[in-house]
Amino acid sequence: MALALLPRRIFYGLVSLAILSVIIFVCTHLLPGDAATAILGEGATPAALAALRARLGLDQPAPLQFAHWLGGVLTGDFGVSTTLNQPAGPIIAERFLNSMALALVTIFCAAAIAIPLGVVAAVRRGSRLDGTILTASYVGISIPDFVLGPVLILLFAVPPLALFPSSGFVAFAASPAGWIAHLVLPVAALTVVLTAHLMRQTRSGMLDVLNSDYVRTARLKGLPERLVLWRHALRNALGTTLAVLALDLGYLMGSIVIIEEIFAYPGLGRLIVYAVANRDIPLVEDVALVIGTVYVAANLVADIAHAMLDPRLARP
Amino acid sequence: MTELTAAAPPARRQRNAYLALGLALTLAAIAAAALGLLYTPYPPARIDLLHPLARPSLGHLLGTDRYGRDVLSRVLAGGWRSLTLGFGATGLGLAIGLPVALATAYYRGAVDQIVMRFVDALLSIPTLVFALLIIVGLGPGQAQAIVALGVAAAPKFVRIVRSAALSAASEDYVTAAKARGERALYVQYGEVLPNIWPPVIVEASVNIGFALMGGAALSYLGLGTQPPFADWGVMINEAQKQISVTFWPLLGPALAISLSIIGFNLFGEGLRDRLHLRAALADA
């Protein structure tokens, strides 16, 4: 994508989010039993239900409810969580930061491991090392998060090793060391998943570049292979990889749901599971929309990074 | 979504080995699930409070869980629930995705544009989160999990099938069919569809692996199969609670789900290599 196309991409991103908000609203309003029934239970008197519906705005027509929700979100009012009886905004903001800490540390670790391995695999394509790396990434992609998490707990959080806490969270401000200790295992689990994914993509991106005309030209020119690899090939392969990395932030949000639940880490993933299990509809809607926004924003960053790193795209 | 070319094909022997291993694991998973419907060493729900959390022995090959229930019996009995999730969700995803993709590729124009905007929007939340949204609407349960994962998989199928159908639509045989005045439905299902089966089958196979994982994930979260019934996700959740005491109850279901997923993924990937298809990046 050339940078000139950026406004259009932003527009498409916003259209996606607008459509997503409609889909979220429709999904969460499918079941006949509404939030009022979920809160008061099946045995509630009709009068109590009607009163609560009026208070939550559920007696209004659906399009009005939708407009009210989306209008609120756009002006920073995320509504009130029906099970926690607190404004949803501050809860989500706190959990959002926790999840982003998890995601960003993971992305950093995964990139540090996956990019070198992916490049090596591509350069030594067909070798035993390449085969090993590919097989490892197959296995890494296929192992479910909810198997990986307990296995890590088994290895590192219970005796004999018991190096790290198996669950929970400590605020960074309260104890930086505690914060890090609680981050280690969830980050390790997510890193395995992401590394497997990223390694394959780096490898195939690098292979593409190695087969391209300009790399062949560089080789024909008689440049030493090291220079061809590090100066010419890697720069472009890195563009693709960075783009993929930003996309992976969206991919990661799926794994984060499970991993946060396993390690009782208070982030967006655990919040949406809680909200779904307790039918806290405003909270579900808000968190889903935030997750979608993260993905769309990451996509944009990916586009921009790609455009800036690929000289063919950066020129107007 | 970024589409990258397939990694350079590994040696033919290695490729066939992947395909064979994938097929073997897939068949083993199906056989185990079928066996579980007919026979289990013990009744899977039989509680034996005198022997909780037993290590594997000749009597209990995979040990017992915290209620003394035989883990092997429960793995076998839970198999079909997990596999039904994978197959059912993939079938539903195809049933929704295929007609939409064929129609949009045939008519193109404004409808195609609108549908693709919806697909883009749906692909901007992870499949699991989309499935969670549908669970909010439908409530927890195994059938609901199948519907949720099937609907959540549909956008991916629309995108993949549509791009295959678009390239098929410019082929001569499609032009010829249109020129001789065939009906739209005949062109879509009689001409285009038979020519795009390979990518459809590959994606379906890879998706079964991911749907298995998603289904077990929902069960793990307590939103899929409901106790007292168990599938592999429910069993892993229960076993994790005793992990500081013993890991034996975890072993059976963890191996079963992991090997099944590896099987379906390897089978799909092996098939893709065999058919020389470009790798559309499959993401969960």
Short mmCIF file of C-alpha atoms in Angstrom, two decimals, chain A residues 52-192:
data_model
loop_
_atom_site.label_atom_id
_atom_site.label_comp_id
_atom_site.label_asym_id
_atom_site.label_seq_id
_atom_site.Cartn_x
_atom_site.Cartn_y
_atom_site.Cartn_z
CA LEU A 52 -35.27 -2.99 35.49
CA ARG A 53 -35.87 -2.97 31.73
CA ALA A 54 -36.90 0.66 31.95
CA ARG A 55 -33.79 1.48 33.96
CA LEU A 56 -31.48 -0.32 31.48
CA GLY A 57 -33.31 1.12 28.48
CA LEU A 58 -34.35 -2.35 27.32
CA ASP A 59 -37.96 -1.25 26.82
CA GLN A 60 -36.91 0.91 23.90
CA PRO A 61 -36.91 -0.34 20.30
CA ALA A 62 -33.70 -2.14 19.28
CA PRO A 63 -32.42 0.54 16.85
CA LEU A 64 -32.72 3.16 19.61
CA GLN A 65 -30.84 0.92 22.05
CA PHE A 66 -28.14 0.44 19.44
CA ALA A 67 -27.85 4.17 18.77
CA HIS A 68 -27.69 4.82 22.49
CA TRP A 69 -24.89 2.26 22.98
CA LEU A 70 -22.78 3.33 20.00
CA GLY A 71 -23.33 7.02 20.69
CA GLY A 72 -22.16 6.45 24.25
CA VAL A 73 -19.05 4.55 23.18
CA LEU A 74 -18.12 7.26 20.68
CA THR A 75 -18.33 9.90 23.41
CA GLY A 76 -16.38 7.78 25.89
CA ASP A 77 -19.38 6.48 27.84
CA PHE A 78 -19.18 2.66 27.78
CA GLY A 79 -22.35 2.15 29.77
CA VAL A 80 -22.75 0.29 33.05
CA SER A 81 -21.79 -3.34 33.63
CA THR A 82 -24.99 -5.07 34.71
CA THR A 83 -23.30 -7.61 36.97
CA LEU A 84 -20.61 -5.43 38.54
CA ASN A 85 -22.84 -2.35 38.84
CA GLN A 86 -19.95 -0.12 37.84
CA PRO A 87 -19.27 1.98 34.77
CA ALA A 88 -17.73 -0.33 32.17
CA GLY A 89 -15.27 2.25 30.83
CA PRO A 90 -12.73 2.30 33.70
CA ILE A 91 -12.83 -1.50 34.08
CA ILE A 92 -12.15 -1.97 30.39
CA ALA A 93 -9.40 0.65 30.36
CA GLU A 94 -7.53 -1.11 33.17
CA ARG A 95 -7.93 -4.56 31.61
CA PHE A 96 -6.97 -3.17 28.22
CA LEU A 97 -3.63 -1.94 29.55
CA ASN A 98 -2.95 -5.32 31.20
CA SER A 99 -3.70 -7.17 27.97
CA MET A 100 -1.57 -4.81 25.92
CA ALA A 101 1.36 -5.37 28.29
CA LEU A 102 0.94 -9.10 27.77
CA ALA A 103 0.59 -8.75 24.01
CA LEU A 104 3.46 -6.35 23.46
CA VAL A 105 5.96 -8.29 25.58
CA THR A 106 4.89 -11.44 23.75
CA ILE A 107 5.29 -9.86 20.33
CA PHE A 108 8.75 -8.62 21.27
CA CYS A 109 9.84 -12.07 22.50
CA ALA A 110 8.30 -13.88 19.55
CA ALA A 111 9.93 -11.54 17.03
CA ALA A 112 13.32 -11.96 18.69
CA ILE A 113 13.06 -15.74 18.35
CA ALA A 114 11.05 -16.20 15.18
CA ILE A 115 12.69 -13.76 12.77
CA PRO A 116 16.25 -15.14 13.01
CA LEU A 117 14.98 -18.72 12.87
CA GLY A 118 12.70 -17.98 9.92
CA VAL A 119 15.54 -16.32 8.00
CA VAL A 120 17.92 -19.18 8.71
CA ALA A 121 15.30 -21.70 7.62
CA ALA A 122 14.75 -19.84 4.34
CA VAL A 123 18.44 -19.42 3.60
CA ARG A 124 19.13 -23.10 4.28
CA ARG A 125 15.98 -24.26 2.62
CA GLY A 126 15.64 -28.01 2.41
CA SER A 127 18.32 -28.64 5.02
CA ARG A 128 17.85 -30.71 8.16
CA LEU A 129 17.74 -27.48 10.18
CA ASP A 130 14.96 -26.14 7.96
CA GLY A 131 13.03 -29.36 8.41
CA THR A 132 13.39 -29.20 12.17
CA ILE A 133 12.26 -25.57 12.31
CA LEU A 134 9.26 -26.29 10.09
CA THR A 135 8.24 -29.34 12.08
CA ALA A 136 8.57 -27.43 15.35
CA SER A 137 6.34 -24.69 13.97
CA TYR A 138 3.73 -27.23 12.84
CA VAL A 139 3.64 -28.64 16.36
CA GLY A 140 3.62 -25.18 17.94
CA ILE A 141 0.63 -24.12 15.84
CA SER A 142 -1.26 -27.30 16.59
CA ILE A 143 -0.81 -27.45 20.37
CA PRO A 144 -3.87 -25.78 21.88
CA ASP A 145 -3.32 -22.90 24.32
CA PHE A 146 -5.28 -24.71 26.98
CA VAL A 147 -2.84 -27.64 26.84
CA LEU A 148 0.26 -25.47 26.70
CA GLY A 149 -0.79 -23.40 29.73
CA PRO A 150 -1.26 -26.32 32.15
CA VAL A 151 1.96 -27.91 30.88
CA LEU A 152 3.90 -24.73 31.67
CA ILE A 153 2.29 -24.57 35.10
CA LEU A 154 3.28 -28.18 35.65
CA LEU A 155 6.88 -27.53 34.64
CA PHE A 156 7.57 -24.18 36.25
CA ALA A 157 4.90 -23.27 38.78
CA VAL A 158 4.47 -26.35 40.97
CA PRO A 159 7.11 -28.24 42.96
CA PRO A 160 9.85 -29.28 42.38
CA LEU A 161 10.67 -26.11 40.41
CA ALA A 162 7.94 -23.65 41.44
CA LEU A 163 9.88 -20.77 39.89
CA PHE A 164 6.94 -18.56 38.97
CA PRO A 165 3.42 -17.98 40.29
CA SER A 166 0.84 -20.04 38.40
CA SER A 167 -1.82 -17.37 38.42
CA GLY A 168 -2.75 -13.84 39.37
CA PHE A 169 -1.41 -10.38 38.83
CA VAL A 170 0.50 -7.67 40.68
CA ALA A 171 0.34 -4.04 39.59
CA PHE A 172 3.61 -2.68 38.22
CA ALA A 173 3.41 0.28 40.60
CA ALA A 174 3.03 -2.03 43.61
CA SER A 175 5.96 -4.30 42.77
CA PRO A 176 7.80 -4.31 39.46
CA ALA A 177 9.42 -7.67 40.28
CA GLY A 178 6.04 -9.18 41.12
CA TRP A 179 4.59 -7.77 37.92
CA ILE A 180 7.31 -9.44 35.86
CA ALA A 181 7.05 -12.75 37.75
CA HIS A 182 3.32 -12.97 37.01
CA LEU A 183 3.91 -12.12 33.37
CA VAL A 184 6.52 -14.82 32.67
CA LEU A 185 4.33 -17.91 32.19
CA PRO A 186 1.47 -16.33 30.23
CA VAL A 187 4.01 -14.60 27.99
CA ALA A 188 5.89 -17.89 27.53
CA ALA A 189 2.72 -19.68 26.49
CA LEU A 190 1.68 -16.96 24.06
CA THR A 191 5.23 -16.72 22.70
CA VAL A 192 5.22 -20.40 21.74
#
